[in-house]
CSV table of C-alpha atoms in Angstrom, one decimal:
chain,number,residue,atom,x,y,z
A,30,MET,CA,-3.3,12.8,-12.7
A,31,VAL,CA,-1.1,13.4,-9.6
A,32,ASN,CA,2.2,15.5,-9.8
A,33,LEU,CA,4.0,15.2,-7.3
A,34,ASP,CA,6.8,17.8,-6.7
A,35,PRO,CA,9.6,16.4,-4.2
A,36,SER,CA,12.2,19.3,-4.1
A,37,ARG,CA,11.0,20.3,-1.4
A,38,VAL,CA,11.3,17.4,0.6
A,39,ILE,CA,14.8,16.8,-0.8
A,40,GLU,CA,16.3,19.7,0.2
A,41,VAL,CA,15.2,19.4,4.0
A,42,LEU,CA,16.5,15.7,4.2
A,43,HIS,CA,19.6,17.1,2.8
A,44,ASN,CA,20.1,19.2,5.7
A,45,PRO,CA,17.1,18.8,8.2
A,46,PRO,CA,16.7,22.5,11.2
A,47,SER,CA,17.5,21.2,14.5
A,48,VAL,CA,14.5,20.7,16.6
A,49,GLY,CA,15.0,18.8,18.9
A,50,ARG,CA,14.1,15.1,20.8
A,51,PRO,CA,10.1,14.0,20.3
A,52,THR,CA,9.4,12.0,23.4
A,53,ILE,CA,7.3,8.5,21.9
A,54,LEU,CA,5.8,6.3,24.6
A,55,PRO,CA,5.1,3.4,26.4
A,56,ASP,CA,5.7,0.1,24.8
A,57,PHE,CA,8.2,-2.7,23.1
A,58,PHE,CA,6.9,-6.2,21.6
A,59,LEU,CA,9.1,-8.7,20.9
A,60,ASP,CA,7.2,-10.1,17.9
A,61,HIS,CA,7.8,-13.4,16.1
A,62,PHE,CA,6.8,-12.9,12.0
A,63,VAL,CA,5.0,-16.2,10.4
A,64,ILE,CA,4.6,-15.1,7.3
A,65,THR,CA,2.9,-17.7,5.0
A,66,GLY,CA,0.6,-16.8,1.2
A,67,SER,CA,-2.6,-17.9,1.3
A,68,LEU,CA,-4.3,-16.9,4.3
A,69,ASP,CA,-7.1,-19.7,3.4
A,70,GLU,CA,-4.8,-21.9,3.1
A,71,PHE,CA,-2.5,-21.6,6.0
A,72,ILE,CA,-5.9,-22.0,7.7
A,73,GLN,CA,-6.7,-25.3,6.4
A,74,GLY,CA,-2.9,-26.8,7.2
A,75,LEU,CA,-4.0,-25.5,10.8
A,76,LYS,CA,-7.1,-27.1,10.8
A,77,ARG,CA,-6.0,-30.4,9.7
A,78,LEU,CA,-3.4,-30.5,12.3
A,79,ALA,CA,-5.8,-30.0,14.8
A,80,GLU,CA,-8.2,-32.8,13.3
A,81,GLN,CA,-5.1,-35.4,13.3
A,82,GLY,CA,-4.4,-34.2,16.9
A,83,GLY,CA,-1.5,-32.3,16.4
A,84,GLY,CA,1.6,-32.1,14.4
A,85,ASN,CA,3.9,-29.4,13.0
A,86,LEU,CA,3.2,-27.6,9.7
A,87,THR,CA,6.3,-26.4,7.4
A,88,GLY,CA,6.3,-23.8,4.3
A,89,THR,CA,6.5,-20.7,6.9
A,90,THR,CA,9.5,-18.4,7.7
A,91,HIS,CA,10.0,-17.0,10.7
A,92,LEU,CA,11.2,-13.7,12.0
A,93,ILE,CA,12.9,-12.8,15.4
A,94,ARG,CA,12.6,-8.7,15.3
A,95,ARG,CA,11.9,-5.3,17.4
A,96,GLY,CA,8.3,-4.7,18.1
A,97,GLY,CA,5.8,-2.6,19.7
A,98,ASN,CA,4.5,0.8,17.5
A,99,SER,CA,6.7,2.7,20.5
A,100,VAL,CA,10.3,1.0,19.1
A,101,ASN,CA,9.0,0.4,15.6
A,102,THR,CA,8.4,4.3,15.6
A,103,ALA,CA,11.8,5.4,17.6
A,104,SER,CA,14.2,2.6,15.7
A,105,ALA,CA,11.7,5.0,12.0
A,106,LEU,CA,12.6,8.2,14.0
A,107,LEU,CA,16.7,7.1,14.6
A,108,THR,CA,17.3,6.5,11.1
A,109,LEU,CA,15.8,9.5,10.1
A,110,GLY,CA,18.6,11.1,11.5
A,111,MET,CA,16.8,12.6,15.0
A,112,ASN,CA,17.5,11.5,18.1
A,113,PRO,CA,14.0,10.0,20.6
A,114,CYS,CA,14.0,10.1,24.0
A,115,LEU,CA,12.1,6.6,24.3
A,116,ILE,CA,10.0,5.6,27.6
A,117,VAL,CA,9.1,2.0,27.5
A,118,LYS,CA,8.0,-0.6,30.2
A,119,THR,CA,9.3,-4.5,30.1
A,120,ASP,CA,11.2,-6.8,33.3
A,121,ARG,CA,15.4,-7.4,31.6
A,122,GLN,CA,14.6,-10.4,29.6
A,123,GLY,CA,13.2,-7.6,27.6
A,124,ALA,CA,15.1,-5.3,28.2
A,125,SER,CA,18.2,-7.8,27.3
A,126,LEU,CA,16.2,-8.7,24.4
A,127,LEU,CA,15.8,-5.1,23.3
A,128,ARG,CA,19.3,-3.9,23.5
A,129,SER,CA,19.8,-6.9,21.2
A,130,LEU,CA,17.6,-6.1,18.5
A,131,VAL,CA,17.5,-1.7,18.4
A,132,SER,CA,20.7,0.2,17.3
A,133,PRO,CA,22.9,0.7,19.1
A,134,GLN,CA,22.5,4.2,19.2
A,135,LEU,CA,19.1,4.4,20.1
A,136,ASP,CA,19.0,6.1,24.2
A,137,LEU,CA,17.4,3.5,25.9
A,138,GLY,CA,17.8,5.9,29.1
A,139,HIS,CA,14.2,5.8,29.7
A,140,LEU,CA,14.1,1.6,30.0
A,141,HIS,CA,11.8,0.7,33.4
A,142,VAL,CA,12.3,-2.8,34.1
A,143,ASP,CA,10.0,-3.7,36.3
A,144,GLY,CA,7.3,-5.0,34.3
A,145,ARG,CA,6.4,-7.8,32.0
A,146,LEU,CA,7.5,-8.4,28.9
A,147,SER,CA,5.2,-8.1,25.5
A,148,ALA,CA,5.0,-9.9,22.8
A,149,THR,CA,3.1,-10.4,19.3
A,150,VAL,CA,2.9,-13.0,17.0
A,151,SER,CA,2.2,-12.0,13.7
A,152,ILE,CA,1.0,-14.0,11.1
A,153,GLU,CA,1.2,-11.7,7.6
A,154,ALA,CA,-0.7,-13.1,4.5
A,155,GLU,CA,-2.9,-12.8,1.8
A,156,ASN,CA,-6.9,-12.2,2.1
A,157,ARG,CA,-8.5,-10.7,-0.5
A,158,GLY,CA,-6.1,-9.2,-2.8
A,159,ARG,CA,-3.8,-7.4,0.1
A,160,ARG,CA,-1.5,-8.7,2.3
A,161,VAL,CA,-2.6,-8.5,5.9
A,162,ASP,CA,-1.2,-8.8,9.8
A,163,LEU,CA,-3.0,-10.6,11.9
A,164,MET,CA,-1.1,-10.4,15.2
A,165,VAL,CA,-1.6,-12.7,18.6
A,166,SER,CA,-0.3,-10.7,21.6
A,167,ASP,CA,0.2,-11.2,25.2
A,168,SER,CA,0.1,-7.2,26.3
A,169,GLY,CA,2.4,-7.7,29.2
A,170,SER,CA,3.4,-3.9,30.6
A,171,ALA,CA,1.2,-2.6,27.9
A,172,PHE,CA,-1.7,-3.7,29.8
A,173,ASP,CA,-1.5,-1.6,32.7
A,174,PHE,CA,1.3,1.3,32.0
A,175,SER,CA,0.5,4.1,33.9
A,176,TYR,CA,0.5,8.0,34.5
A,177,PHE,CA,2.4,6.7,37.8
A,178,ASP,CA,5.3,5.2,36.2
A,179,LEU,CA,6.9,7.9,34.7
A,180,THR,CA,9.5,8.4,37.3
A,181,GLU,CA,10.7,12.5,37.3
A,182,SER,CA,13.6,12.0,35.1
A,183,ASP,CA,10.9,10.7,32.2
A,184,ILE,CA,8.7,13.7,33.1
A,185,GLN,CA,11.2,16.2,32.8
A,186,ALA,CA,12.0,14.7,29.3
A,187,VAL,CA,8.8,15.1,28.4
A,188,LEU,CA,7.9,18.3,29.0
A,189,GLY,CA,11.2,19.1,27.1
A,190,SER,CA,10.7,17.7,23.7
A,191,PRO,CA,8.9,19.3,20.8
A,192,LEU,CA,6.4,16.8,20.8
A,193,VAL,CA,5.2,13.9,22.9
A,194,ALA,CA,3.7,10.6,21.1
A,195,LEU,CA,1.5,8.3,23.1
A,196,LEU,CA,0.6,5.1,21.2
A,197,CYS,CA,-0.6,1.3,21.0
A,198,LEU,CA,-3.1,2.9,23.8
A,199,ASN,CA,-5.2,-0.8,22.4
A,200,HIS,CA,-3.2,-2.8,25.2
A,201,ASN,CA,-4.4,-0.5,27.9
A,202,ARG,CA,-7.4,-1.6,30.1
A,203,ASN,CA,-6.1,2.5,31.1
A,204,ALA,CA,-6.0,4.0,28.4
A,205,PRO,CA,-7.8,6.7,28.5
A,206,LYS,CA,-6.5,8.1,32.1
A,207,LEU,CA,-3.2,7.8,31.2
A,208,ALA,CA,-3.7,9.9,27.7
A,209,GLU,CA,-5.7,12.9,29.9
A,210,ASP,CA,-2.8,12.5,32.7
A,211,LEU,CA,-0.2,12.9,30.2
A,212,PHE,CA,-1.0,15.4,27.7
A,213,SER,CA,-2.9,17.2,30.5
A,214,LYS,CA,1.0,17.3,32.1
A,215,VAL,CA,1.7,18.3,28.4
A,216,HIS,CA,-0.5,20.7,27.3
A,217,SER,CA,0.0,22.9,31.7
A,218,ASP,CA,3.9,22.6,31.9
A,219,SER,CA,5.4,22.4,28.3
A,220,LYS,CA,5.2,23.8,24.9
A,221,ALA,CA,5.0,20.4,23.4
A,222,LEU,CA,2.8,19.2,19.9
A,223,THR,CA,0.1,16.2,21.3
A,224,PHE,CA,0.2,12.9,19.5
A,225,MET,CA,-1.9,10.3,19.2
A,226,ASP,CA,-1.8,6.5,17.4
A,227,MET,CA,-4.9,4.9,19.4
A,228,GLY,CA,-3.7,1.3,17.3
A,229,ASP,CA,-6.3,-1.3,16.5
A,230,PRO,CA,-9.5,-0.9,19.8
A,231,SER,CA,-11.1,-4.4,18.2
A,232,SER,CA,-9.9,-6.5,21.4
A,233,ASN,CA,-10.5,-3.4,23.9
A,234,VAL,CA,-13.6,-1.9,22.5
A,235,SER,CA,-14.2,0.2,26.3
A,236,ILE,CA,-11.4,2.7,25.7
A,237,VAL,CA,-12.7,3.9,22.4
A,238,GLU,CA,-15.8,6.9,23.3
A,239,PRO,CA,-13.3,8.1,26.3
A,240,LEU,CA,-10.2,8.2,24.4
A,241,ALA,CA,-12.9,10.5,21.6
A,242,LYS,CA,-14.7,11.9,24.2
A,243,ARG,CA,-12.3,13.1,27.1
A,244,VAL,CA,-9.1,13.1,25.3
A,245,VAL,CA,-9.5,14.2,21.6
A,246,SER,CA,-12.5,16.3,21.8
A,247,GLU,CA,-11.5,17.9,25.2
A,248,GLY,CA,-8.5,19.3,23.1
A,249,LEU,CA,-5.8,17.7,24.6
A,250,VAL,CA,-4.7,15.9,21.2
A,251,ASP,CA,-3.1,18.0,18.9
A,252,ILE,CA,-2.3,15.7,16.1
A,253,LEU,CA,-4.3,12.3,16.0
A,254,GLY,CA,-3.1,9.0,13.9
A,255,MET,CA,-5.3,6.5,12.1
A,256,ASN,CA,-6.1,4.4,10.1
A,257,GLU,CA,-9.4,4.0,8.2
A,258,ASN,CA,-10.7,0.7,10.6
A,259,GLU,CA,-9.2,2.9,13.9
A,260,ALA,CA,-12.0,5.6,11.8
A,261,GLY,CA,-14.5,3.7,12.2
A,262,TRP,CA,-14.6,3.0,15.5
A,263,PHE,CA,-14.0,6.6,16.3
A,264,ALA,CA,-17.0,7.4,14.3
A,265,GLN,CA,-18.9,4.7,16.3
A,266,ALA,CA,-17.5,6.5,19.2
A,267,ILE,CA,-18.7,9.8,18.2
A,268,THR,CA,-22.2,8.9,16.6
A,269,GLY,CA,-23.6,6.3,18.2
A,270,GLU,CA,-24.3,4.7,14.6
A,271,VAL,CA,-22.7,1.6,14.7
A,272,ASP,CA,-24.3,-0.1,12.0
A,273,LYS,CA,-23.2,2.4,9.8
A,274,TRP,CA,-19.8,2.3,10.4
A,275,ARG,CA,-19.3,-0.9,11.9
A,276,ASP,CA,-18.1,-2.1,7.8
A,277,THR,CA,-15.1,1.3,7.3
A,278,PRO,CA,-12.3,-0.9,7.3
A,279,THR,CA,-14.1,-2.9,4.2
A,280,ARG,CA,-15.6,-0.2,2.8
A,281,PRO,CA,-12.2,1.6,1.0
A,282,GLU,CA,-15.4,4.9,-0.4
A,283,LYS,CA,-15.9,5.3,3.6
A,284,TRP,CA,-12.8,5.9,5.3
A,285,LEU,CA,-12.4,9.2,4.1
A,286,SER,CA,-15.8,9.9,5.3
A,287,ALA,CA,-14.8,8.9,8.6
A,288,ALA,CA,-12.0,10.8,8.6
A,289,LYS,CA,-13.6,13.9,8.2
A,290,LEU,CA,-16.3,13.0,10.6
A,291,VAL,CA,-13.8,12.5,13.2
A,292,SER,CA,-11.8,15.8,12.6
A,293,HIS,CA,-15.2,17.9,12.1
A,294,GLU,CA,-16.9,16.8,15.0
A,295,THR,CA,-13.5,16.7,17.5
A,296,GLY,CA,-11.3,19.3,16.0
A,297,VAL,CA,-8.6,17.7,15.4
A,298,ARG,CA,-5.7,17.3,13.1
A,299,VAL,CA,-5.9,13.9,11.6
A,300,ASP,CA,-3.0,12.5,9.8
A,301,PHE,CA,-4.2,9.7,8.4
A,302,HIS,CA,-2.9,6.2,6.5
A,303,THR,CA,-4.7,3.5,4.7
A,304,PRO,CA,-3.2,1.2,2.1
A,305,HIS,CA,-4.5,3.2,-1.0
A,306,PHE,CA,-3.7,7.1,0.1
A,307,THR,CA,-2.9,9.0,2.8
A,308,ALA,CA,-4.9,12.8,4.2
A,309,THR,CA,-4.6,15.2,6.4
A,310,LEU,CA,-7.6,16.8,7.6
A,311,GLU,CA,-7.6,19.6,9.8
A,312,ASP,CA,-9.9,22.7,9.9
A,313,ASP,CA,-12.8,20.6,7.2
A,314,ALA,CA,-9.9,21.5,4.9
A,315,VAL,CA,-8.6,18.3,3.2
A,316,THR,CA,-5.2,17.1,1.7
A,317,ALA,CA,-4.6,13.8,0.2
A,318,LEU,CA,-2.1,11.8,-1.7
A,319,PRO,CA,-2.0,8.3,-2.7
A,320,ALA,CA,0.1,6.1,-1.4
A,321,PHE,CA,3.3,3.9,-4.0
A,322,ASP,CA,3.0,1.5,-5.9
A,323,VAL,CA,5.4,-0.7,-4.2
A,324,PRO,CA,6.3,-4.6,-3.7
A,325,VAL,CA,4.6,-5.1,0.1
A,326,GLN,CA,7.1,-7.2,2.1
A,327,VAL,CA,6.5,-6.9,5.4
A,328,THR,CA,3.2,-5.0,6.4
A,329,CYS,CA,3.6,-5.4,9.8
A,330,GLY,CA,5.4,-1.5,11.6
A,331,ALA,CA,3.8,-0.2,8.3
A,332,GLY,CA,1.9,2.7,10.0
A,333,ASP,CA,4.3,2.7,12.4
A,334,ALA,CA,7.0,4.3,9.8
A,335,TRP,CA,4.6,6.5,8.6
A,336,ASN,CA,4.3,8.0,11.6
A,337,ALA,CA,8.3,8.9,12.0
A,338,GLY,CA,7.3,10.6,8.6
A,339,ASN,CA,5.2,12.5,9.5
A,340,ILE,CA,6.3,13.2,13.0
A,341,PHE,CA,9.5,14.2,11.0
A,342,GLY,CA,8.0,16.1,8.6
A,343,THR,CA,5.7,18.2,11.0
A,344,LEU,CA,9.2,19.0,13.7
A,345,VAL,CA,10.6,20.4,10.5
A,346,HIS,CA,8.3,22.0,9.4
A,347,LEU,CA,7.1,20.9,6.0
A,348,GLU,CA,3.7,22.0,4.4
A,349,THR,CA,1.4,19.7,4.5
A,350,ARG,CA,1.3,18.5,0.9
A,351,ASP,CA,5.2,17.6,1.2
A,352,ARG,CA,4.7,15.7,4.9
A,353,LEU,CA,2.4,13.7,3.0
A,354,LEU,CA,4.8,12.8,0.3
A,355,LEU,CA,7.3,12.0,3.1
A,356,SER,CA,5.4,9.9,5.2
A,357,ASN,CA,4.4,8.1,2.5
A,358,SER,CA,8.1,7.6,0.6
A,359,VAL,CA,9.1,6.2,4.0
A,360,ALA,CA,6.1,3.9,4.5
A,361,ALA,CA,7.3,2.9,1.0
A,362,MET,CA,10.6,1.6,1.8
A,363,TYR,CA,9.7,0.3,4.8
A,364,VAL,CA,6.6,-2.2,3.1
A,365,SER,CA,9.1,-3.1,0.4
A,366,SER,CA,11.8,-3.9,2.1
A,367,ALA,CA,12.2,-7.8,3.4
A,368,SER,CA,14.1,-7.5,6.3
A,369,ALA,CA,11.9,-4.7,7.6
A,370,VAL,CA,14.5,-1.7,7.3
A,371,HIS,CA,13.8,2.1,7.8
A,372,PRO,CA,14.8,3.5,5.4
A,373,THR,CA,18.2,6.7,5.9
A,374,ARG,CA,17.5,9.7,4.1
A,375,GLU,CA,20.3,9.0,2.3
A,376,ALA,CA,18.1,6.8,1.1
A,377,LEU,CA,14.7,8.6,0.2
A,378,ILE,CA,16.5,11.7,-1.5
A,379,GLN,CA,17.3,8.6,-3.9
A,380,PHE,CA,13.8,6.7,-3.6
A,381,LEU,CA,12.0,10.7,-4.5
A,382,LYS,CA,14.4,11.2,-7.1
A,383,GLY,CA,13.6,8.4,-8.5
A,384,LYS,CA,10.4,7.6,-10.5
A,385,GLN,CA,7.4,5.7,-8.0
A,386,ALA,CA,4.1,4.2,-8.7
A,387,LEU,CA,1.3,5.5,-7.2
A,388,SER,CA,-1.6,3.6,-6.3
A,389,ASN,CA,-4.7,3.4,-8.8
A,390,ILE,CA,-7.1,3.1,-6.1
A,391,GLY,CA,-6.0,5.7,-3.3
A,392,SER,CA,-5.9,7.6,-6.7
A,393,LYS,CA,-8.9,7.4,-8.2
A,394,LEU,CA,-10.2,7.7,-4.0
A,395,ILE,CA,-9.2,10.7,-3.7
A,396,ARG,CA,-10.8,11.9,-7.0
A,397,ALA,CA,-13.9,11.4,-5.2
A,398,LEU,CA,-12.9,14.0,-3.3
């Protein structure tokens, strides 16, 4: 049985130290959620419409929300009481939409409007016993954002930050170059930590190997955030054993092995989040906790919420186990919120004081360590 002691996390949430402004970049997406039940029934409904020459499929719930890994992570950090520096590129319509969809307290002083709106239709459905999030995207400015899009003001904000998080690289055609340029500058001219979360690269596979070998393995990344899908992609790129690691996302017993391999071969600290458990892998040491077992209302943005808790915990110097506990709590409260609301510190304190169920699957996978 896993014994969770939330006292240290609660103490920090009551009175967090001042740690400066983390910088988050570079994407904003307009997210259109389509929430349905069974994926098979949804697909059959679409096929029926196609066979009759078109029509209207009803019975789904639709929501328009802020999106993009960077905006969602920054929004969650703001709700936790931090003042993130958000650097994103869109167009004037996108800027207007962004202002209407985020808290007025979120600093948009580094918003670029000389690009294109990025947009995603996110289909959330039930498949094989779990909620899945299927995204169909127009990458917009996330496709070609580069280091040279940064203004002098942006660069000064980056260099003055305690942590620089580069997210949503899966949409970027030159992701390795962007990561190399940005993180080289950060490491040479500041003391900031560098944090990277690639995102799902299945539509942009060519970025994975150079990110692994030219960026992560070269020491440019201090913290690599990833889920079970991304762990499988990195394991394939690092080892060249595509057949061995291709099925990683659907094989929970492989998840930790893939993450261990990535951390061991690159030397990077891996902060690993899955639906059933989370872990930090560093210097061949593994610290893991089962996820909370909560009713899932929304899945899109769960990784961003977890990353925000992880960034917060890193910057306030929580011990690894406590940091994972905080991150799991932020993610659990987010996914169980039908309106996709990020939790405040006060709400997290109440959550941690309560008796929360843990994932049985996660507990079993961790016991197998």
